[in-house]
PDB file of C-alpha atoms in Angstrom:
ATOM      1  CA  UNK O   1     -24.928 -24.439   0.563  1.00  0.00           C
ATOM      2  CA  UNK O   2     -25.958 -22.958   3.902  1.00  0.00           C
ATOM      3  CA  UNK O   3     -29.669 -22.448   4.358  1.00  0.00           C
ATOM      4  CA  UNK O   4     -30.930 -18.965   4.992  1.00  0.00           C
ATOM      5  CA  UNK O   5     -32.939 -18.204   8.146  1.00  0.00           C
ATOM      6  CA  UNK O   6     -36.179 -17.708   6.240  1.00  0.00           C
ATOM      7  CA  UNK O   7     -35.799 -21.201   4.765  1.00  0.00           C
ATOM      8  CA  UNK O   8     -35.817 -22.663   8.260  1.00  0.00           C
ATOM      9  CA  UNK O   9     -39.029 -20.831   9.042  1.00  0.00           C
ATOM     10  CA  UNK O  10     -40.662 -22.083   5.817  1.00  0.00           C
ATOM     11  CA  UNK O  11     -39.539 -25.670   6.434  1.00  0.00           C
ATOM     12  CA  UNK O  12     -40.712 -25.520  10.012  1.00  0.00           C
ATOM     13  CA  UNK O  13     -44.105 -24.246   8.870  1.00  0.00           C
ATOM     14  CA  UNK O  14     -44.434 -27.059   6.331  1.00  0.00           C
ATOM     15  CA  UNK O  15     -43.489 -29.674   8.934  1.00  0.00           C
ATOM     16  CA  UNK O  16     -46.091 -28.310  11.336  1.00  0.00           C
ATOM     17  CA  UNK O  17     -48.817 -28.319   8.646  1.00  0.00           C
ATOM     18  CA  UNK O  18     -48.060 -31.895   7.551  1.00  0.00           C
ATOM     19  CA  UNK O  19     -47.829 -33.059  11.129  1.00  0.00           C
ATOM     20  CA  UNK O  20     -51.172 -31.418  11.990  1.00  0.00           C
ATOM     21  CA  UNK O  21     -52.897 -33.194   9.078  1.00  0.00           C
ATOM     22  CA  UNK O  22     -51.920 -36.675  10.239  1.00  0.00           C
ATOM     23  CA  UNK O  23     -52.722 -36.298  13.933  1.00  0.00           C
ATOM     24  CA  UNK O  24     -56.218 -36.813  15.089  1.00  0.00           C
ATOM     25  CA  UNK O  25     -57.880 -33.725  16.473  1.00  0.00           C
ATOM     26  CA  UNK O  26     -57.940 -34.971  20.073  1.00  0.00           C
ATOM     27  CA  UNK O  27     -54.253 -35.926  20.251  1.00  0.00           C
ATOM     28  CA  UNK O  28     -53.265 -32.822  18.343  1.00  0.00           C
ATOM     29  CA  UNK O  29     -54.723 -30.580  21.006  1.00  0.00           C
ATOM     30  CA  UNK O  30     -52.821 -32.287  23.864  1.00  0.00           C
ATOM     31  CA  UNK O  31     -49.444 -33.225  22.461  1.00  0.00           C
ATOM     32  CA  UNK O  32     -49.265 -30.865  19.442  1.00  0.00           C
ATOM     33  CA  UNK O  33     -48.326 -27.838  21.490  1.00  0.00           C
ATOM     34  CA  UNK O  34     -45.398 -29.581  23.196  1.00  0.00           C
ATOM     35  CA  UNK O  35     -44.028 -31.051  19.941  1.00  0.00           C
ATOM     36  CA  UNK O  36     -44.198 -27.728  18.067  1.00  0.00           C
ATOM     37  CA  UNK O  37     -42.448 -25.926  20.915  1.00  0.00           C
ATOM     38  CA  UNK O  38     -39.665 -28.542  20.996  1.00  0.00           C
ATOM     39  CA  UNK O  39     -39.181 -28.366  17.234  1.00  0.00           C
ATOM     40  CA  UNK O  40     -39.027 -24.575  17.328  1.00  0.00           C
ATOM     41  CA  UNK O  41     -36.432 -24.697  20.144  1.00  0.00           C
ATOM     42  CA  UNK O  42     -34.316 -27.227  18.229  1.00  0.00           C
ATOM     43  CA  UNK O  43     -34.506 -25.111  15.079  1.00  0.00           C
ATOM     44  CA  UNK O  44     -33.504 -21.971  16.968  1.00  0.00           C
ATOM     45  CA  UNK O  45     -30.569 -23.777  18.642  1.00  0.00           C
ATOM     46  CA  UNK O  46     -29.393 -25.103  15.279  1.00  0.00           C
ATOM     47  CA  UNK O  47     -29.651 -21.627  13.759  1.00  0.00           C
ATOM     48  CA  UNK O  48     -27.687 -20.095  16.669  1.00  0.00           C
ATOM     49  CA  UNK O  49     -24.944 -22.722  16.293  1.00  0.00           C
ATOM     50  CA  UNK O  50     -24.584 -21.953  12.582  1.00  0.00           C
ATOM     51  CA  UNK O  51     -24.431 -18.216  13.292  1.00  0.00           C
ATOM     52  CA  UNK O  52     -21.646 -18.809  15.847  1.00  0.00           C
ATOM     53  CA  UNK O  53     -19.659 -20.818  13.280  1.00  0.00           C
ATOM     54  CA  UNK O  54     -20.054 -18.090  10.654  1.00  0.00           C
ATOM     55  CA  UNK O  55     -19.046 -15.367  13.126  1.00  0.00           C
ATOM     56  CA  UNK O  56     -15.950 -17.351  14.127  1.00  0.00           C
ATOM     57  CA  UNK O  57     -14.913 -17.864  10.503  1.00  0.00           C
ATOM     58  CA  UNK O  58     -15.322 -14.125   9.854  1.00  0.00           C
ATOM     59  CA  UNK O  59     -13.201 -13.275  12.902  1.00  0.00           C
ATOM     60  CA  UNK O  60     -10.478 -15.695  11.749  1.00  0.00           C
ATOM     61  CA  UNK O  61     -10.492 -14.172   8.269  1.00  0.00           C
ATOM     62  CA  UNK O  62     -10.307 -10.656   9.701  1.00  0.00           C
ATOM     63  CA  UNK O  63      -7.365 -11.491  11.986  1.00  0.00           C
ATOM     64  CA  UNK O  64      -5.483 -13.197   9.133  1.00  0.00           C
ATOM     65  CA  UNK O  65      -6.042 -10.174   6.877  1.00  0.00           C
ATOM     66  CA  UNK O  66      -4.821  -7.865   9.641  1.00  0.00           C
ATOM     67  CA  UNK O  67      -1.658  -9.941  10.126  1.00  0.00           C
ATOM     68  CA  UNK O  68      -0.971  -9.953   6.376  1.00  0.00           C
ATOM     69  CA  UNK O  69      -1.439  -6.177   6.285  1.00  0.00           C
ATOM     70  CA  UNK O  70       0.982  -5.661   9.184  1.00  0.00           C
ATOM     71  CA  UNK O  71       3.624  -7.870   7.534  1.00  0.00           C
ATOM     72  CA  UNK O  72       3.283  -6.003   4.232  1.00  0.00           C
ATOM     73  CA  UNK O  73       3.444  -2.657   6.038  1.00  0.00           C
ATOM     74  CA  UNK O  74       6.643  -3.713   7.835  1.00  0.00           C
ATOM     75  CA  UNK O  75       8.195  -4.772   4.505  1.00  0.00           C
ATOM     76  CA  UNK O  76       7.300  -1.435   2.915  1.00  0.00           C
ATOM     77  CA  UNK O  77       8.662   0.495   5.900  1.00  0.00           C
ATOM     78  CA  UNK O  78      11.952  -1.391   5.658  1.00  0.00           C
ATOM     79  CA  UNK O  79      12.145  -0.773   1.941  1.00  0.00           C
ATOM     80  CA  UNK O  80      11.407   2.928   2.420  1.00  0.00           C
ATOM     81  CA  UNK O  81      14.155   3.179   5.044  1.00  0.00           C
ATOM     82  CA  UNK O  82      16.617   1.488   2.664  1.00  0.00           C
ATOM     83  CA  UNK O  83      15.652   3.864  -0.150  1.00  0.00           C
ATOM     84  CA  UNK O  84      16.113   6.881   2.130  1.00  0.00           C
ATOM     85  CA  UNK O  85      19.604   5.664   3.130  1.00  0.00           C
ATOM     86  CA  UNK O  86      20.501   5.153  -0.530  1.00  0.00           C
ATOM     87  CA  UNK O  87      19.212   8.623  -1.391  1.00  0.00           C
ATOM     88  CA  UNK O  88      21.282  10.149   1.405  1.00  0.00           C
ATOM     89  CA  UNK O  89      24.436   8.269   0.338  1.00  0.00           C
ATOM     90  CA  UNK O  90      23.939   9.249  -3.306  1.00  0.00           C
ATOM     91  CA  UNK O  91      23.397  12.898  -2.432  1.00  0.00           C
ATOM     92  CA  UNK O  92      26.615  12.902  -0.363  1.00  0.00           C
ATOM     93  CA  UNK O  93      28.570  11.312  -3.226  1.00  0.00           C
ATOM     94  CA  UNK O  94      27.065  13.759  -5.694  1.00  0.00           C
ATOM     95  CA  UNK O  95      28.044  16.668  -3.469  1.00  0.00           C
ATOM     96  CA  UNK O  96      31.606  15.316  -3.222  1.00  0.00           C
ATOM     97  CA  UNK O  97      31.808  14.948  -7.008  1.00  0.00           C
ATOM     98  CA  UNK O  98      30.436  18.460  -7.467  1.00  0.00           C
ATOM     99  CA  UNK O  99      33.011  19.899  -5.037  1.00  0.00           C
ATOM    100  CA  UNK O 100      35.787  17.899  -6.710  1.00  0.00           C
ATOM    101  CA  UNK O 101      34.747  19.199 -10.152  1.00  0.00           C
ATOM    102  CA  UNK O 102      34.779  22.759  -8.864  1.00  0.00           C
ATOM    103  CA  UNK O 103      38.202  22.176  -7.290  1.00  0.00           C
ATOM    104  CA  UNK O 104      39.559  20.875 -10.586  1.00  0.00           C
ATOM    105  CA  UNK O 105      38.173  23.922 -12.398  1.00  0.00           C
ATOM    106  CA  UNK O 106      39.851  26.247  -9.877  1.00  0.00           C
ATOM    107  CA  UNK O 107      43.114  24.344 -10.245  1.00  0.00           C
ATOM    108  CA  UNK O 108      43.001  24.658 -14.048  1.00  0.00           C
ATOM    109  CA  UNK O 109      42.326  28.394 -13.694  1.00  0.00           C
ATOM    110  CA  UNK O 110      45.337  28.913 -11.461  1.00  0.00           C
ATOM    111  CA  UNK O 111      47.617  26.752 -13.676  1.00  0.00           C
ATOM    112  CA  UNK O 112      46.545  28.220 -17.041  1.00  0.00           C
ATOM    113  CA  UNK O 113      46.471  32.042 -16.918  1.00  0.00           C
ATOM    114  CA  UNK O 114      44.959  32.082 -20.409  1.00  0.00           C
ATOM    115  CA  UNK O 115      41.717  31.000 -18.806  1.00  0.00           C
ATOM    116  CA  UNK O 116      41.836  34.243 -16.834  1.00  0.00           C
ATOM    117  CA  UNK O 117      41.126  36.054 -20.110  1.00  0.00           C
ATOM    118  CA  UNK O 118      37.747  34.332 -20.144  1.00  0.00           C
ATOM    119  CA  UNK O 119      36.919  36.149 -16.930  1.00  0.00           C
ATOM    120  CA  UNK O 120      37.802  39.436 -18.579  1.00  0.00           C
ATOM    121  CA  UNK O 121      35.478  38.555 -21.423  1.00  0.00           C
ATOM    122  CA  UNK O 122      32.543  38.416 -18.999  1.00  0.00           C
ATOM    123  CA  UNK O 123      32.626  34.778 -17.915  1.00  0.00           C
ATOM    124  CA  UNK O 124      32.663  34.129 -14.186  1.00  0.00           C
ATOM    125  CA  UNK O 125      36.059  33.332 -12.742  1.00  0.00           C
ATOM    126  CA  UNK O 126      36.432  30.675 -10.095  1.00  0.00           C
ATOM    127  CA  UNK O 127      38.523  31.784  -7.152  1.00  0.00           C
ATOM    128  CA  UNK O 128      39.491  29.969  -4.014  1.00  0.00           C
ATOM    129  CA  UNK O 129      37.086  32.074  -1.935  1.00  0.00           C
ATOM    130  CA  UNK O 130      34.178  31.390  -4.304  1.00  0.00           C
ATOM    131  CA  UNK O 131      35.109  27.695  -4.264  1.00  0.00           C
ATOM    132  CA  UNK O 132      34.998  27.651  -0.465  1.00  0.00           C
ATOM    133  CA  UNK O 133      31.640  29.461  -0.468  1.00  0.00           C
ATOM    134  CA  UNK O 134      30.165  27.060  -3.032  1.00  0.00           C
ATOM    135  CA  UNK O 135      31.447  23.985  -1.218  1.00  0.00           C
ATOM    136  CA  UNK O 136      29.962  25.271   2.070  1.00  0.00           C
ATOM    137  CA  UNK O 137      26.649  25.881   0.297  1.00  0.00           C
ATOM    138  CA  UNK O 138      26.855  22.416  -1.245  1.00  0.00           C
ATOM    139  CA  UNK O 139      27.330  20.855   2.192  1.00  0.00           C
ATOM    140  CA  UNK O 140      24.301  22.680   3.545  1.00  0.00           C
ATOM    141  CA  UNK O 141      22.044  21.895   0.602  1.00  0.00           C
ATOM    142  CA  UNK O 142      22.760  18.687  -1.363  1.00  0.00           C
ATOM    143  CA  UNK O 143      22.722  18.930  -5.128  1.00  0.00           C
ATOM    144  CA  UNK O 144      20.382  16.486  -6.894  1.00  0.00           C
ATOM    145  CA  UNK O 145      21.290  17.190 -10.496  1.00  0.00           C
ATOM    146  CA  UNK O 146      19.986  14.425 -12.761  1.00  0.00           C
ATOM    147  CA  UNK O 147      18.421  12.438  -9.932  1.00  0.00           C
ATOM    148  CA  UNK O 148      14.817  13.472 -10.340  1.00  0.00           C
ATOM    149  CA  UNK O 149      12.168  10.824  -9.771  1.00  0.00           C
ATOM    150  CA  UNK O 150      11.119  10.980 -13.418  1.00  0.00           C
ATOM    151  CA  UNK O 151      14.640  10.283 -14.662  1.00  0.00           C
ATOM    152  CA  UNK O 152      15.180   7.403 -12.210  1.00  0.00           C
ATOM    153  CA  UNK O 153      11.840   5.754 -13.025  1.00  0.00           C
ATOM    154  CA  UNK O 154      11.400   6.750 -16.663  1.00  0.00           C
ATOM    155  CA  UNK O 155       9.532   3.567 -17.638  1.00  0.00           C
ATOM    156  CA  UNK O 156       7.112   3.925 -14.712  1.00  0.00           C
ATOM    157  CA  UNK O 157       6.286   7.532 -15.622  1.00  0.00           C
ATOM    158  CA  UNK O 158       5.995   6.606 -19.309  1.00  0.00           C
ATOM    159  CA  UNK O 159       3.317   4.045 -18.435  1.00  0.00           C
ATOM    160  CA  UNK O 160       1.637   6.533 -16.076  1.00  0.00           C
ATOM    161  CA  UNK O 161       1.579   9.181 -18.826  1.00  0.00           C
ATOM    162  CA  UNK O 162      -0.089   6.625 -21.105  1.00  0.00           C
ATOM    163  CA  UNK O 163      -2.951   6.481 -18.615  1.00  0.00           C
ATOM    164  CA  UNK O 164      -2.089   3.124 -17.056  1.00  0.00           C
ATOM    165  CA  UNK O 165      -3.326   2.544 -13.511  1.00  0.00           C
ATOM    166  CA  UNK O 166      -1.173   1.764 -10.471  1.00  0.00           C
ATOM    167  CA  UNK O 167      -2.071  -1.944 -10.624  1.00  0.00           C
ATOM    168  CA  UNK O 168      -1.177  -2.243 -14.315  1.00  0.00           C
ATOM    169  CA  UNK O 169       2.138  -0.418 -13.823  1.00  0.00           C
ATOM    170  CA  UNK O 170       3.031  -2.571 -10.801  1.00  0.00           C
ATOM    171  CA  UNK O 171       2.236  -5.768 -12.692  1.00  0.00           C
ATOM    172  CA  UNK O 172       4.198  -4.686 -15.792  1.00  0.00           C
ATOM    173  CA  UNK O 173       7.309  -3.604 -13.846  1.00  0.00           C
ATOM    174  CA  UNK O 174       7.142  -6.354 -11.197  1.00  0.00           C
ATOM    175  CA  UNK O 175       6.759  -3.873  -8.328  1.00  0.00           C
ATOM    176  CA  UNK O 176       4.347  -3.558  -5.414  1.00  0.00           C
ATOM    177  CA  UNK O 177       1.321  -1.298  -5.848  1.00  0.00           C
ATOM    178  CA  UNK O 178       2.365   0.601  -2.713  1.00  0.00           C
ATOM    179  CA  UNK O 179       5.819   1.218  -4.148  1.00  0.00           C
ATOM    180  CA  UNK O 180       4.395   2.593  -7.416  1.00  0.00           C
ATOM    181  CA  UNK O 181       2.009   4.858  -5.486  1.00  0.00           C
ATOM    182  CA  UNK O 182       4.875   6.061  -3.283  1.00  0.00           C
ATOM    183  CA  UNK O 183       7.065   6.911  -6.289  1.00  0.00           C
ATOM    184  CA  UNK O 184       4.221   8.837  -7.943  1.00  0.00           C
ATOM    185  CA  UNK O 185       3.519  10.718  -4.716  1.00  0.00           C
ATOM    186  CA  UNK O 186       7.210  11.559  -4.178  1.00  0.00           C
ATOM    187  CA  UNK O 187       7.401  12.828  -7.754  1.00  0.00           C
ATOM    188  CA  UNK O 188       4.444  15.153  -7.147  1.00  0.00           C
ATOM    189  CA  UNK O 189       6.117  16.447  -3.973  1.00  0.00           C
ATOM    190  CA  UNK O 190       9.384  16.932  -5.830  1.00  0.00           C
ATOM    191  CA  UNK O 191       7.631  18.980  -8.515  1.00  0.00           C
ATOM    192  CA  UNK O 192       5.921  21.209  -5.949  1.00  0.00           C
ATOM    193  CA  UNK O 193       9.199  21.853  -4.082  1.00  0.00           C
ATOM    194  CA  UNK O 194      11.029  22.729  -7.311  1.00  0.00           C
ATOM    195  CA  UNK O 195       8.252  25.105  -8.413  1.00  0.00           C
TER     196      UNK O 195
END
């Protein structure tokens, strides 16, 4: 246990009092001043050395914490970049599937004229020009049907709706706290853009 500065002062005072009791009055006047000054200087030097050691240990701890933070931040940035690439690839595939489904519908309409009667009944008819317009619109704006954050991370949002905190959710699902926070934040952004 490291001694506090006030303890040094108290100990020094006790040493001086005991020392003054044992010295005769004549010797105490001559040599007492020099001894007390030396003891005070030694105590101050010892205290300064301990303070330097404590400051150095704090600096080491701070630099280690900073390095750990930077490593974790780099990991999260890499993971975010990977997730963004996956999102982009999935949106492209979804757009292709959507265009392919529309193409198949147009093909069925042209092959089976009986489906043309549906258009007469008030249902929209798919033509080649509307297919081209929809595919151009799909290329400009990717379709994210069924890929909402809440559907992809249903268990996470279930725990969040139960009132669980970020730490508890991360521990339960084996994820990082930063990742859980990011998913919750992206979900809020997604809801505001859809509204």
